[in-house]
Short mmCIF file of C-alpha atoms and ligand atoms in Angstrom, two decimals:
data_model
loop_
_atom_site.label_atom_id
_atom_site.label_comp_id
_atom_site.label_asym_id
_atom_site.label_seq_id
_atom_site.Cartn_x
_atom_site.Cartn_y
_atom_site.Cartn_z
CA MET I 1 99.83 70.03 113.19
CA LYS I 2 98.31 68.61 116.37
CA LYS I 3 94.83 69.89 117.30
CA CYS I 4 94.30 70.79 120.94
CA SER I 5 91.35 71.46 123.21
CA LEU I 6 92.56 74.29 125.44
CA ASP I 7 90.97 76.19 128.30
CA MET I 8 92.06 79.69 127.37
CA VAL I 9 91.79 82.65 129.74
CA VAL I 10 90.43 86.01 128.59
CA SER I 11 93.08 88.71 129.10
CA ALA I 12 91.21 91.57 127.38
CA ASN I 13 87.91 92.33 125.68
CA ILE I 14 88.18 95.55 123.70
CA LEU I 15 85.14 97.14 122.08
CA LEU I 16 85.87 98.33 118.52
CA GLY I 17 82.86 100.34 117.41
CA ASN I 18 79.23 99.27 117.88
CA ASN I 19 79.34 95.70 116.65
CA HIS I 20 82.92 94.53 116.77
CA PHE I 21 85.24 93.54 119.58
CA LEU I 22 88.73 92.16 120.01
CA LEU I 23 89.22 89.28 122.45
CA LYS I 24 92.69 88.49 123.73
CA PHE I 25 93.37 85.14 125.39
CA THR I 26 96.31 83.69 127.28
CA TYR I 27 97.15 80.12 128.20
CA LYS I 28 99.03 78.69 131.17
CA GLU I 29 101.62 77.09 128.86
CA LYS I 30 103.25 78.20 125.61
CA LEU I 31 100.57 78.45 122.90
CA PRO I 32 100.81 75.81 120.16
CA GLU I 33 102.12 76.82 116.73
CA MET I 34 99.38 78.38 114.59
CA LEU I 35 99.49 79.25 110.90
CA PRO I 36 97.91 82.30 109.22
CA GLY I 37 94.46 81.44 107.82
CA GLN I 38 93.78 78.79 110.46
CA PHE I 39 90.84 79.13 112.82
CA VAL I 40 89.61 78.09 116.25
CA GLN I 41 86.29 76.57 117.33
CA VAL I 42 85.01 78.36 120.42
CA ARG I 43 82.72 76.51 122.84
CA ILE I 44 80.00 78.87 124.01
CA ASP I 45 79.11 77.92 127.59
CA ASN I 46 75.99 79.10 129.45
CA ALA I 47 74.10 79.90 126.25
CA PRO I 48 71.20 77.41 126.11
CA GLY I 49 70.38 78.07 122.43
CA VAL I 50 73.96 77.72 121.17
CA PHE I 51 74.76 74.03 120.73
CA LEU I 52 77.64 74.16 118.28
CA ARG I 53 81.06 75.70 118.64
CA ARG I 54 81.60 78.90 116.63
CA PRO I 55 84.48 79.12 114.09
CA ILE I 56 86.62 82.26 114.40
CA SER I 57 89.81 83.10 112.47
CA ILE I 58 93.12 83.54 114.19
CA ASN I 59 93.52 87.31 114.07
CA PHE I 60 96.98 87.52 115.64
CA VAL I 61 99.38 85.53 117.79
CA ASP I 62 101.34 87.75 120.14
CA LYS I 63 104.23 85.43 120.93
CA GLN I 64 105.87 87.89 123.35
CA ASN I 65 102.81 87.95 125.61
CA ASN I 66 101.68 84.38 124.77
CA GLU I 67 98.34 85.80 123.56
CA LEU I 68 95.87 84.75 120.89
CA TRP I 69 93.66 87.49 119.43
CA LEU I 70 90.20 87.01 117.90
CA LEU I 71 88.42 89.85 116.09
CA ILE I 72 84.67 89.31 116.23
CA GLN I 73 81.51 90.81 114.79
CA LYS I 74 78.35 90.45 116.86
CA VAL I 75 75.76 88.80 114.58
CA GLY I 76 73.78 86.36 116.75
CA GLU I 77 73.54 84.64 120.12
CA GLY I 78 76.98 83.01 120.08
CA THR I 79 78.95 86.12 119.22
CA ARG I 80 76.75 88.19 121.57
CA LYS I 81 77.70 85.83 124.41
CA MET I 82 81.39 86.19 123.44
CA SER I 83 81.06 89.98 123.53
CA GLU I 84 80.23 89.66 127.26
CA TYR I 85 83.45 87.79 128.17
CA LYS I 86 85.38 89.41 130.99
CA THR I 87 89.06 89.30 131.92
CA GLY I 88 89.71 86.02 133.74
CA ASP I 89 86.85 84.08 132.10
CA VAL I 90 87.85 80.60 130.91
CA VAL I 91 86.84 79.66 127.36
CA ASN I 92 87.39 76.26 125.75
CA MET I 93 88.68 76.20 122.17
CA LEU I 94 89.74 73.61 119.61
CA LEU I 95 92.79 74.84 117.74
CA PRO I 96 94.47 75.23 115.36
CA LEU I 97 92.02 74.07 112.65
CA GLY I 98 92.11 74.12 108.85
CA ASN I 99 94.88 74.82 106.36
CA SER I 100 96.66 78.14 105.89
CA PHE I 101 97.63 80.80 103.38
CA THR I 102 100.70 79.90 101.31
CA MET I 103 103.88 81.85 101.93
CA PRO I 104 105.46 83.31 98.75
CA GLN I 105 108.69 81.82 97.36
CA ASN I 106 110.17 85.23 96.70
CA THR I 107 110.32 87.97 99.33
CA GLN I 108 110.40 90.58 96.53
CA SER I 109 106.90 89.58 95.33
CA ARG I 110 104.32 92.37 95.43
CA LEU I 111 101.67 90.96 97.74
CA LEU I 112 98.26 92.51 98.29
CA LEU I 113 96.08 91.37 101.21
CA VAL I 114 92.44 92.36 100.56
CA GLY I 115 89.94 92.28 103.41
CA GLY I 116 86.34 93.35 103.80
CA GLY I 117 84.49 93.93 107.09
CA VAL I 118 85.45 91.43 109.79
CA GLY I 119 87.12 89.40 107.01
CA ILE I 120 90.23 91.47 107.69
CA ALA I 121 90.74 89.22 110.76
CA PRO I 122 93.15 86.57 109.38
CA LEU I 123 95.08 89.11 107.30
CA LEU I 124 96.72 90.76 110.32
CA TYR I 125 98.50 87.57 111.39
CA MET I 126 99.36 86.76 107.77
CA GLY I 127 100.77 90.28 107.30
CA SER I 128 102.88 90.00 110.45
CA LEU I 129 104.46 86.72 109.31
CA LEU I 130 105.07 88.06 105.78
CA LYS I 131 106.84 91.07 107.27
CA GLN I 132 108.85 88.77 109.56
CA GLN I 133 109.97 86.79 106.48
CA GLY I 134 111.26 89.95 104.79
CA CYS I 135 108.29 90.70 102.49
CA ASN I 136 106.62 94.10 102.19
CA PRO I 137 102.91 93.27 102.15
CA MET I 138 100.31 95.86 101.18
CA PHE I 139 96.84 95.85 102.73
CA LEU I 140 93.65 96.93 100.99
CA LEU I 141 90.88 97.12 103.57
CA GLY I 142 87.25 97.86 102.77
CA ALA I 143 84.23 98.75 104.87
CA ARG I 144 80.82 100.35 104.40
CA SER I 145 81.96 103.47 106.27
CA VAL I 146 84.74 104.71 108.52
CA ASP I 147 83.01 103.14 111.58
CA GLY I 148 83.61 99.68 110.12
CA LEU I 149 87.40 100.10 109.84
CA MET I 150 89.36 98.29 112.55
CA GLN I 151 92.97 97.65 113.60
CA ILE I 152 94.34 100.09 111.02
CA ASP I 153 97.30 101.02 113.26
CA ASP I 154 98.07 97.32 113.80
CA PHE I 155 98.10 96.71 110.03
CA LYS I 156 100.36 99.76 109.50
CA GLN I 157 103.09 98.06 111.56
CA PHE I 158 103.44 95.43 108.83
CA GLY I 159 102.96 97.31 105.55
CA ASP I 160 101.24 100.09 103.60
CA VAL I 161 97.50 100.30 104.18
CA PHE I 162 94.99 101.37 101.51
CA ILE I 163 91.34 101.91 102.35
CA THR I 164 88.00 102.04 100.59
CA THR I 165 84.63 102.89 102.11
CA GLU I 166 81.37 102.63 100.24
CA ASP I 167 80.23 106.06 101.47
CA GLY I 168 83.62 107.74 101.00
CA SER I 169 83.98 108.57 104.73
CA ALA I 170 87.59 107.24 104.67
CA GLY I 171 90.05 106.32 101.92
CA GLU I 172 88.81 106.04 98.34
CA LYS I 173 85.06 105.87 97.80
CA GLY I 174 83.71 102.58 96.44
CA PHE I 175 84.50 98.88 96.67
CA VAL I 176 87.95 97.35 97.20
CA THR I 177 88.01 96.26 93.56
CA GLN I 178 87.78 99.94 92.50
CA HIS I 179 90.84 101.11 94.47
CA SER I 180 93.62 102.76 92.44
CA ILE I 181 96.30 100.48 93.99
CA LEU I 182 94.96 97.78 91.68
CA HIS I 183 96.45 99.69 88.71
CA GLN I 184 99.93 98.85 90.05
CA HIS I 185 101.75 95.58 89.43
CA ILE I 186 100.70 92.80 91.86
CA ASP I 187 102.11 89.26 91.97
CA LYS I 188 99.73 87.65 94.43
CA ILE I 189 96.52 88.44 96.31
CA TYR I 190 95.26 86.98 99.59
CA THR I 191 91.64 87.77 100.42
CA CYS I 192 89.00 87.26 103.10
CA GLY I 193 85.60 88.88 103.48
CA PRO I 194 82.03 88.61 102.23
CA THR I 195 81.70 86.07 99.38
CA PRO I 196 80.60 88.63 96.72
CA MET I 197 83.68 90.72 97.58
CA MET I 198 86.03 87.72 97.35
CA GLN I 199 84.44 86.70 94.05
CA ALA I 200 85.00 90.21 92.66
CA VAL I 201 88.62 90.06 93.85
CA ALA I 202 89.00 86.59 92.26
CA ARG I 203 87.56 87.94 88.97
CA PHE I 204 90.07 90.82 89.03
CA ALA I 205 92.90 88.34 89.74
CA GLN I 206 91.79 86.01 86.95
CA ASN I 207 91.47 88.85 84.41
CA ASN I 208 94.95 90.09 85.29
CA ASP I 209 96.65 86.70 85.61
CA ILE I 210 97.40 87.12 89.32
CA GLU I 211 97.56 84.22 91.78
CA CYS I 212 94.81 84.57 94.38
CA GLU I 213 94.01 82.73 97.61
CA ALA I 214 90.68 83.22 99.39
CA SER I 215 89.69 82.20 102.90
CA LEU I 216 86.08 80.94 102.87
CA GLU I 217 83.68 81.36 105.78
CA ASN I 218 81.12 78.63 105.02
CA LYS I 219 78.80 77.68 107.85
CA MET I 220 80.40 74.97 110.00
CA ALA I 221 79.33 72.52 112.69
CA CYS I 222 82.10 70.14 113.86
CA GLY I 223 85.05 72.04 112.34
CA PHE I 224 87.16 68.89 111.88
CA GLY I 225 85.78 66.97 108.92
CA ALA I 226 83.11 64.78 110.53
CA CYS I 227 79.75 66.29 109.53
CA LEU I 228 80.34 67.46 105.92
CA CYS I 229 78.11 70.50 106.42
CA CYS I 230 80.79 72.92 105.22
CA VAL I 231 81.58 71.49 101.77
CA THR I 232 82.24 73.67 98.76
CA GLN I 233 82.27 72.68 95.09
CA THR I 234 85.73 72.77 93.52
CA GLN I 235 87.25 71.78 90.16
CA SER I 236 88.16 68.44 91.75
CA GLY I 237 84.81 67.71 93.45
CA HIS I 238 83.39 68.65 96.84
CA LYS I 239 85.89 69.70 99.48
CA CYS I 240 85.49 70.24 103.21
CA VAL I 241 86.15 73.87 103.99
CA CYS I 242 87.06 73.08 107.61
CA THR I 243 89.84 70.57 106.80
CA GLU I 244 90.85 71.14 103.15
CA GLY I 245 90.26 74.90 103.55
CA PRO I 246 89.35 77.46 104.65
CA VAL I 247 92.01 78.78 102.24
CA PHE I 248 91.70 77.85 98.55
CA ASN I 249 93.43 79.01 95.41
CA THR I 250 90.53 80.77 93.67
CA LYS I 251 91.31 78.89 90.41
CA GLU I 252 90.37 75.71 92.27
CA LEU I 253 86.92 76.96 93.30
CA SER I 254 83.84 76.47 91.12
CA TRP I 255 82.83 80.11 91.43
CA GLN I 256 80.89 81.59 88.53
CA ILE I 257 83.13 84.58 88.08
C1 FAD H 1 86.58 79.58 109.04
C2 FAD H 1 85.71 80.70 109.59
C3 FAD H 1 86.32 81.80 110.17
C4 FAD H 1 85.52 82.82 110.71
N1 FAD H 1 86.16 83.88 111.28
C5 FAD H 1 85.44 84.86 111.86
C6 FAD H 1 86.09 85.93 112.52
O1 FAD H 1 87.33 86.01 112.58
N2 FAD H 1 85.32 86.87 113.11
C7 FAD H 1 83.94 86.80 113.07
O2 FAD H 1 83.29 87.68 113.64
N3 FAD H 1 83.30 85.81 112.43
C8 FAD H 1 84.01 84.83 111.83
N4 FAD H 1 83.36 83.80 111.21
C9 FAD H 1 81.89 83.80 111.19
C10 FAD H 1 81.37 83.33 112.56
O3 FAD H 1 81.69 81.96 112.73
C11 FAD H 1 79.85 83.50 112.62
O4 FAD H 1 79.52 84.87 112.52
C12 FAD H 1 79.34 82.97 113.95
O5 FAD H 1 79.45 81.57 113.96
C13 FAD H 1 77.90 83.36 114.15
O6 FAD H 1 77.48 82.80 115.38
P1 FAD H 1 76.27 83.45 116.19
O7 FAD H 1 75.80 82.44 117.17
O8 FAD H 1 76.63 84.80 116.74
O9 FAD H 1 75.20 83.74 115.08
P2 FAD H 1 74.05 82.75 114.58
O10 FAD H 1 72.88 82.94 115.49
O11 FAD H 1 74.59 81.38 114.36
O12 FAD H 1 73.76 83.42 113.19
C14 FAD H 1 73.40 84.82 113.13
C15 FAD H 1 73.47 85.27 111.68
O13 FAD H 1 74.83 85.15 111.21
C16 FAD H 1 74.87 84.36 110.03
N5 FAD H 1 76.06 83.51 110.05
C17 FAD H 1 76.32 82.46 110.86
N6 FAD H 1 77.49 81.87 110.53
C18 FAD H 1 77.99 82.58 109.51
C19 FAD H 1 79.15 82.46 108.72
N7 FAD H 1 80.06 81.49 108.88
N8 FAD H 1 79.37 83.39 107.74
C20 FAD H 1 78.46 84.35 107.51
N9 FAD H 1 77.33 84.50 108.22
C21 FAD H 1 77.10 83.63 109.21
C22 FAD H 1 73.62 83.49 110.11
O14 FAD H 1 73.19 83.12 108.81
C23 FAD H 1 72.62 84.42 110.74
O15 FAD H 1 72.05 85.29 109.81
C24 FAD H 1 84.11 82.76 110.64
C25 FAD H 1 83.50 81.65 110.07
C26 FAD H 1 84.29 80.63 109.53
C27 FAD H 1 83.64 79.44 108.91
S1 FES H 2 82.20 71.57 109.71
FE1 FES H 2 81.90 69.43 109.93
S2 FES H 2 82.93 68.69 108.19
FE2 FES H 2 83.38 70.79 108.12
#
């Protein structure tokens, strides 16, 4: 899939709670094809301390309105600058980067998409394409408390949504790996979120003989395989997360689970 450098135009910046926001972008021509799990590298202009582009997952592609959505958590200077974008601002991005989640062979498969915090971002687009292909995905979304839950109504358009919060303020109390949906039969899990959460999900999958794909969020610089700063150890040696990932079958990763 051809990588492009596009000057995208901000069409909306929607605040979602204290620390999260949803950016919607349009482009003057039809957006290129993008796969679920792929990411973009955003160039942060007018931020003297931010030299490198910032990798952000493709949250959703709204083909009808020719819009790309990015769901972002404010953690440092780059994401703070992005939170200030206004409608009409022009933002340069490299896209689409990385590999993607694998589509199931059988539309009857019971698929569970498990996201934690802002790691839910790539699961919305994945869920929409699964639904479009005739699958019935289920979403298990975790947050510290109800304030950290985002896009629940968007997820509900594509499948059943199950929730955990650590303080019990919404859904079942505890971690995603403690949710009662995990007692039901599951054929495949797709996950994205904090590494300890994904490792716990991978452990559950391994113990129950379930296929599991995880989208890693290693720190990145170039985003296209040139600097090797994003490598992860796998069963077949070091792999670049930006080009050979970010999605890996968890059996392939050298996680101590
Ligand atoms: C493939 C990929 C997809 C991503 N998708 C999203 C997304 O959809 N939404 C989103 O909000 N974020 C996403 N991230 C994380 C995002 O890239 C970082 O939060 C961002 O680069 C931080 O930039 P900053 O300038 O605001 O913070 P910095 O000033 O660079 O860092 C601030 C703090 O954030 C931590 N941090 C920086 N990068 C990461 C990272 N990759 N993972 C965890 N902690 C980090 C730093 O250690 C530091 O403590 C993704 C990362 C990758 C690699
Ligand atoms: S970020 Fe440079 S090789 Fe992956």
